[in-house]
Amino acid sequence: MSSPSVVVHRNADMLAAAAAARLVTRLVDVQSTGRVASLVLTGGSIANRLYAALAELPAHDAVDWSRVELWWGDERFVAPDSPDRNERQAREALLDRLRLDPARVHPMPADDGAYADDPDRAASDYAESLAAAAQPEDHGPSPAFDILLLGVGPDGHVASLFPERPELYEERPTSAVRHSPKPPPTRVTMTMPTLRRAREVWFVVAGADKAGPVRLALGGAGMMQVPAAGVTGTSRTLWLLDHDAAAEVPASLARPASP
Ligand code: 6PG
């Protein structure tokens, strides 16, 4: 468990661009040790802006994308071609432009013929994929991801783990979520034990409606009230914020990245 570092950017565009550049640097660093890097994607507006910024960044070619394992921290359980899919949004903004190894891309199942209306089976099949990818040195039922990206909702949710919900206490690696307060209502999510196995957790958060949950998460709130408070990386926990999301963070914690 690591204590959080906070970096504040002038606005959401700057945040997305800087997080994209940071991601390239970190992935190159991991690959330079000879390891295949693992990255967990998330959904939401700032994540999509980060993906678009990464697609535009010429330095993204410095990463050998065929040696990156891609996972999703959560997914909307909708039809495979639905514009609501986190996978589809990431593919359109970024992934379709990268030379990925399809065998290393692990989208969560969609609500298609095979899974018809069965998010529980989708969740347990994803848990099996995670278990199959875990290496002996990961010491657990899922990989110790190099980087886990997370957005934060105005209610403090991360991935599809929402306040006061039983999934927060799920011990299995993944869970189905029904009646999500954020549409669409049916989802699949990694659970706390899986998120907490990441080496580095990067929260990427923009907007004034996030100022309260960011302050609470950094101030030691309980994860039942503020799920974001429950996730830390084993070696690093980074809060990458825009100015508005950082508005209530104590000055002693926040490091401005730009004037
Ligand atoms: C989703 C998410 C969710 C998201 C946050 C932040 O499926 O929508 O994975 O956890 O990351 O709600 O989203 P915004 O950046 O749009 O506020």
Short mmCIF file of C-alpha atoms and ligand atoms in Angstrom, two decimals:
data_model
loop_
_atom_site.label_atom_id
_atom_site.label_comp_id
_atom_site.label_asym_id
_atom_site.label_seq_id
_atom_site.Cartn_x
_atom_site.Cartn_y
_atom_site.Cartn_z
CA MET A 1 0.00 0.00 0.00
CA SER A 2 1.40 3.40 -1.02
CA SER A 3 0.54 6.90 0.15
CA PRO A 4 -0.99 9.13 -2.51
CA SER A 5 0.78 11.72 -4.67
CA VAL A 6 -1.35 14.48 -6.15
CA VAL A 7 -0.55 16.37 -9.36
CA VAL A 8 -2.77 19.23 -10.46
CA HIS A 9 -3.08 20.40 -14.06
CA ARG A 10 -4.51 23.68 -15.28
CA ASN A 11 -7.51 22.17 -17.08
CA ALA A 12 -8.91 18.90 -18.40
CA ASP A 13 -7.12 19.14 -21.77
CA MET A 14 -3.77 19.59 -20.05
CA LEU A 15 -4.59 16.74 -17.68
CA ALA A 16 -5.42 14.37 -20.55
CA ALA A 17 -2.29 15.31 -22.51
CA ALA A 18 0.02 15.04 -19.50
CA ALA A 19 -1.48 11.72 -18.36
CA ALA A 20 -1.05 10.35 -21.91
CA ALA A 21 2.63 11.36 -21.92
CA ARG A 22 3.13 9.90 -18.45
CA LEU A 23 1.55 6.63 -19.60
CA VAL A 24 3.94 6.35 -22.55
CA THR A 25 6.92 6.94 -20.27
CA ARG A 26 5.81 4.38 -17.71
CA LEU A 27 5.00 1.70 -20.30
CA VAL A 28 8.39 2.22 -21.97
CA ASP A 29 10.08 1.95 -18.56
CA VAL A 30 8.33 -1.35 -17.81
CA GLN A 31 9.16 -2.75 -21.24
CA SER A 32 12.79 -1.73 -20.88
CA THR A 33 13.07 -4.23 -18.04
CA GLY A 34 12.10 -6.98 -20.48
CA ARG A 35 8.62 -7.48 -19.06
CA VAL A 36 5.33 -7.41 -20.92
CA ALA A 37 3.50 -4.38 -19.49
CA SER A 38 -0.06 -4.65 -18.21
CA LEU A 39 -2.52 -1.77 -18.30
CA VAL A 40 -6.10 -1.65 -17.03
CA LEU A 41 -8.43 0.74 -18.86
CA THR A 42 -11.57 2.34 -17.53
CA GLY A 43 -14.54 4.19 -18.99
CA GLY A 44 -15.91 7.70 -18.69
CA SER A 45 -15.29 11.08 -20.23
CA ILE A 46 -11.82 11.90 -18.92
CA ALA A 47 -10.56 8.41 -19.77
CA ASN A 48 -11.78 8.89 -23.32
CA ARG A 49 -10.01 12.25 -23.52
CA LEU A 50 -6.82 10.60 -22.29
CA TYR A 51 -7.15 7.89 -24.99
CA ALA A 52 -7.67 10.55 -27.67
CA ALA A 53 -4.65 12.52 -26.40
CA LEU A 54 -2.55 9.35 -26.49
CA ALA A 55 -3.64 8.64 -30.07
CA GLU A 56 -2.47 12.14 -31.07
CA LEU A 57 0.85 11.89 -29.23
CA PRO A 58 3.62 10.94 -31.71
CA ALA A 59 5.61 9.42 -28.81
CA HIS A 60 3.00 6.67 -28.42
CA ASP A 61 5.07 4.81 -31.01
CA ALA A 62 7.82 4.50 -28.39
CA VAL A 63 5.71 1.76 -26.78
CA ASP A 64 5.76 -1.74 -28.24
CA TRP A 65 1.98 -2.15 -28.08
CA SER A 66 2.21 -5.80 -29.14
CA ARG A 67 3.79 -6.38 -25.71
CA VAL A 68 1.09 -4.70 -23.63
CA GLU A 69 -1.65 -6.73 -21.92
CA LEU A 70 -4.84 -4.68 -21.89
CA TRP A 71 -7.61 -5.24 -19.37
CA TRP A 72 -10.75 -3.37 -18.39
CA GLY A 73 -11.57 -2.45 -14.80
CA ASP A 74 -15.26 -2.34 -15.60
CA GLU A 75 -17.63 -2.57 -18.50
CA ARG A 76 -21.20 -1.69 -19.33
CA PHE A 77 -23.05 -4.98 -19.93
CA VAL A 78 -24.73 -4.02 -23.21
CA ALA A 79 -24.75 -5.33 -26.78
CA PRO A 80 -21.26 -5.76 -28.32
CA ASP A 81 -21.85 -2.96 -30.83
CA SER A 82 -23.44 -0.54 -28.36
CA PRO A 83 -21.82 2.92 -28.31
CA ASP A 84 -22.02 2.63 -24.50
CA ARG A 85 -19.35 -0.08 -24.36
CA ASN A 86 -16.16 1.11 -22.67
CA GLU A 87 -14.31 -1.23 -25.01
CA ARG A 88 -15.83 0.34 -28.11
CA GLN A 89 -15.09 3.86 -26.91
CA ALA A 90 -11.45 2.95 -26.19
CA ARG A 91 -11.10 1.19 -29.55
CA GLU A 92 -12.51 4.16 -31.46
CA ALA A 93 -10.43 6.76 -29.60
CA LEU A 94 -7.17 4.84 -29.50
CA LEU A 95 -6.86 1.08 -29.76
CA ASP A 96 -7.76 0.78 -33.44
CA ARG A 97 -4.67 2.87 -34.23
CA LEU A 98 -2.21 0.73 -32.27
CA ARG A 99 -0.40 -2.43 -33.32
CA LEU A 100 -1.78 -4.56 -30.50
CA ASP A 101 -1.54 -8.31 -30.18
CA PRO A 102 -5.22 -9.36 -30.20
CA ALA A 103 -4.34 -12.23 -27.84
CA ARG A 104 -3.25 -9.66 -25.25
CA VAL A 105 -6.45 -7.58 -25.44
CA HIS A 106 -8.97 -8.72 -22.84
CA PRO A 107 -12.31 -6.92 -23.12
CA MET A 108 -15.01 -7.89 -20.65
CA PRO A 109 -17.83 -9.92 -22.21
CA ALA A 110 -20.76 -8.10 -23.79
CA ASP A 111 -24.45 -8.93 -23.56
CA ASP A 112 -24.46 -11.00 -26.73
CA GLY A 113 -25.81 -14.40 -27.78
CA ALA A 114 -23.29 -16.26 -25.59
CA TYR A 115 -24.00 -14.29 -22.42
CA ALA A 116 -27.64 -13.32 -23.04
CA ASP A 117 -28.66 -11.37 -19.98
CA ASP A 118 -26.22 -13.19 -17.71
CA PRO A 119 -23.73 -10.67 -16.26
CA ASP A 120 -22.85 -13.10 -13.46
CA ARG A 121 -21.45 -15.56 -15.97
CA ALA A 122 -19.70 -12.72 -17.79
CA ALA A 123 -18.06 -11.72 -14.49
CA SER A 124 -16.99 -15.25 -13.59
CA ASP A 125 -15.58 -15.89 -17.08
CA TYR A 126 -13.55 -12.68 -16.78
CA ALA A 127 -12.26 -13.84 -13.41
CA GLU A 128 -11.09 -17.03 -15.14
CA SER A 129 -9.23 -15.00 -17.77
CA LEU A 130 -7.55 -13.00 -15.00
CA ALA A 131 -6.57 -16.19 -13.18
CA ALA A 132 -5.16 -17.69 -16.37
CA ALA A 133 -3.00 -14.60 -16.93
CA ALA A 134 -1.66 -14.42 -13.36
CA GLN A 135 2.01 -15.39 -13.15
CA PRO A 136 3.55 -17.20 -10.18
CA GLU A 137 5.27 -13.94 -9.14
CA ASP A 138 1.87 -12.23 -8.98
CA HIS A 139 1.04 -14.36 -5.92
CA GLY A 140 -2.70 -14.25 -6.40
CA PRO A 141 -5.76 -14.95 -8.53
CA SER A 142 -5.17 -12.02 -10.91
CA PRO A 143 -2.19 -10.15 -12.37
CA ALA A 144 -0.39 -7.46 -10.36
CA PHE A 145 -1.13 -4.87 -13.07
CA ASP A 146 1.57 -2.33 -13.85
CA ILE A 147 -0.91 0.53 -14.24
CA LEU A 148 -4.58 0.70 -13.31
CA LEU A 149 -6.46 3.73 -14.64
CA LEU A 150 -9.52 4.87 -12.73
CA GLY A 151 -11.98 7.74 -13.13
CA VAL A 152 -13.99 8.87 -10.12
CA GLY A 153 -17.73 9.59 -10.20
CA PRO A 154 -19.37 12.54 -8.42
CA ASP A 155 -20.55 10.03 -5.81
CA GLY A 156 -17.00 8.73 -5.31
CA HIS A 157 -17.46 5.51 -7.33
CA VAL A 158 -14.57 3.87 -9.15
CA ALA A 159 -14.85 1.28 -11.92
CA SER A 160 -18.45 0.07 -11.30
CA LEU A 161 -18.13 -0.03 -7.51
CA PHE A 162 -20.75 2.35 -6.15
CA PRO A 163 -21.21 3.67 -2.58
CA GLU A 164 -23.09 1.52 -0.07
CA ARG A 165 -23.32 -1.44 -2.45
CA PRO A 166 -22.61 -5.08 -1.58
CA GLU A 167 -20.15 -5.46 -4.47
CA LEU A 168 -17.72 -3.39 -2.37
CA TYR A 169 -17.30 -6.39 -0.09
CA GLU A 170 -17.13 -9.02 -2.84
CA GLU A 171 -14.10 -11.24 -2.39
CA ARG A 172 -14.22 -12.84 -5.81
CA PRO A 173 -12.08 -11.00 -8.40
CA THR A 174 -15.02 -9.66 -10.41
CA SER A 175 -18.70 -8.99 -9.92
CA ALA A 176 -21.86 -8.32 -11.87
CA VAL A 177 -23.58 -5.05 -10.97
CA ARG A 178 -27.30 -4.49 -11.40
CA HIS A 179 -29.28 -1.27 -10.96
CA SER A 180 -26.17 0.87 -11.24
CA PRO A 181 -26.94 4.49 -10.32
CA LYS A 182 -24.90 5.53 -13.38
CA PRO A 183 -26.49 4.29 -16.60
CA PRO A 184 -26.45 1.81 -18.19
CA PRO A 185 -27.76 -0.17 -15.21
CA THR A 186 -26.09 -3.54 -15.75
CA ARG A 187 -22.32 -3.78 -15.53
CA VAL A 188 -19.37 -6.04 -14.83
CA THR A 189 -16.56 -4.81 -12.61
CA MET A 190 -13.27 -5.79 -11.04
CA THR A 191 -13.69 -5.84 -7.28
CA MET A 192 -11.62 -4.20 -4.55
CA PRO A 193 -9.20 -7.12 -4.04
CA THR A 194 -8.39 -7.11 -7.77
CA LEU A 195 -8.02 -3.32 -8.06
CA ARG A 196 -5.75 -3.29 -5.01
CA ARG A 197 -3.34 -5.76 -6.61
CA ALA A 198 -2.19 -3.12 -9.12
CA ARG A 199 1.37 -1.89 -8.68
CA GLU A 200 0.39 1.63 -9.73
CA VAL A 201 -3.08 3.13 -9.42
CA TRP A 202 -3.68 6.32 -11.38
CA PHE A 203 -6.86 8.23 -10.66
CA VAL A 204 -7.56 10.64 -13.52
CA VAL A 205 -10.21 13.12 -12.49
CA ALA A 206 -11.59 16.35 -13.97
CA GLY A 207 -14.45 18.69 -13.13
CA ALA A 208 -15.88 20.67 -10.24
CA ASP A 209 -18.40 17.93 -9.41
CA LYS A 210 -15.46 15.73 -8.36
CA ALA A 211 -13.94 18.19 -5.87
CA GLY A 212 -15.93 16.80 -2.92
CA PRO A 213 -15.24 13.08 -3.53
CA VAL A 214 -11.56 13.78 -4.24
CA ARG A 215 -11.22 15.64 -0.92
CA LEU A 216 -13.02 12.84 0.92
CA ALA A 217 -11.00 10.07 -0.71
CA LEU A 218 -7.71 11.80 0.09
CA GLY A 219 -8.94 12.67 3.56
CA GLY A 220 -9.36 9.05 4.60
CA ALA A 221 -13.11 8.49 4.07
CA GLY A 222 -14.46 4.95 4.38
CA MET A 223 -14.67 2.98 1.14
CA MET A 224 -18.35 2.19 1.74
CA GLN A 225 -19.15 5.91 1.49
CA VAL A 226 -16.42 6.80 -1.01
CA PRO A 227 -15.22 3.74 -2.96
CA ALA A 228 -12.27 5.69 -4.41
CA ALA A 229 -10.87 5.88 -0.87
CA GLY A 230 -10.48 2.10 -0.88
CA VAL A 231 -8.03 1.75 -3.77
CA THR A 232 -4.28 2.19 -3.51
CA GLY A 233 -1.44 0.79 -5.59
CA THR A 234 1.08 -1.56 -4.01
CA SER A 235 3.94 0.71 -5.11
CA ARG A 236 2.30 3.97 -6.17
CA THR A 237 -1.01 5.82 -5.94
CA LEU A 238 -1.25 8.84 -8.18
CA TRP A 239 -4.06 11.38 -8.26
CA LEU A 240 -3.92 13.27 -11.57
CA LEU A 241 -6.39 16.13 -11.29
CA ASP A 242 -7.49 19.19 -13.14
CA HIS A 243 -7.75 22.46 -11.28
CA ASP A 244 -11.51 22.11 -10.66
CA ALA A 245 -11.32 18.57 -9.28
CA ALA A 246 -8.47 19.70 -7.00
CA ALA A 247 -10.36 22.71 -5.62
CA GLU A 248 -10.87 21.18 -2.15
CA VAL A 249 -7.57 19.30 -1.82
CA PRO A 250 -5.42 20.75 0.98
CA ALA A 251 -2.55 22.79 -0.45
CA SER A 252 -0.09 20.64 1.49
CA LEU A 253 -1.05 17.63 -0.70
CA ALA A 254 -1.47 19.20 -4.12
CA ARG A 255 1.55 19.71 -6.41
CA PRO A 256 0.79 22.00 -9.36
CA ALA A 257 2.22 20.67 -12.64
CA SER A 258 1.76 23.94 -14.48
CA PRO A 259 1.06 27.56 -13.49
C1 6PG B 1 -17.85 3.95 -16.44
C2 6PG B 1 -16.69 4.02 -15.52
C3 6PG B 1 -16.74 4.94 -14.36
C4 6PG B 1 -16.06 6.26 -14.74
C5 6PG B 1 -16.39 7.34 -13.73
C6 6PG B 1 -15.82 8.69 -14.12
O1 6PG B 1 -18.11 2.88 -16.95
O2 6PG B 1 -18.50 4.95 -16.66
O3 6PG B 1 -15.70 3.16 -15.65
O4 6PG B 1 -16.17 4.42 -13.19
O5 6PG B 1 -14.65 6.10 -14.83
O6 6PG B 1 -17.78 7.45 -13.64
O7 6PG B 1 -16.36 9.07 -15.34
P1 6PG B 1 -16.18 10.55 -15.90
O8 6PG B 1 -14.74 10.75 -16.23
O9 6PG B 1 -17.07 10.58 -17.11
O10 6PG B 1 -16.69 11.48 -14.85
#
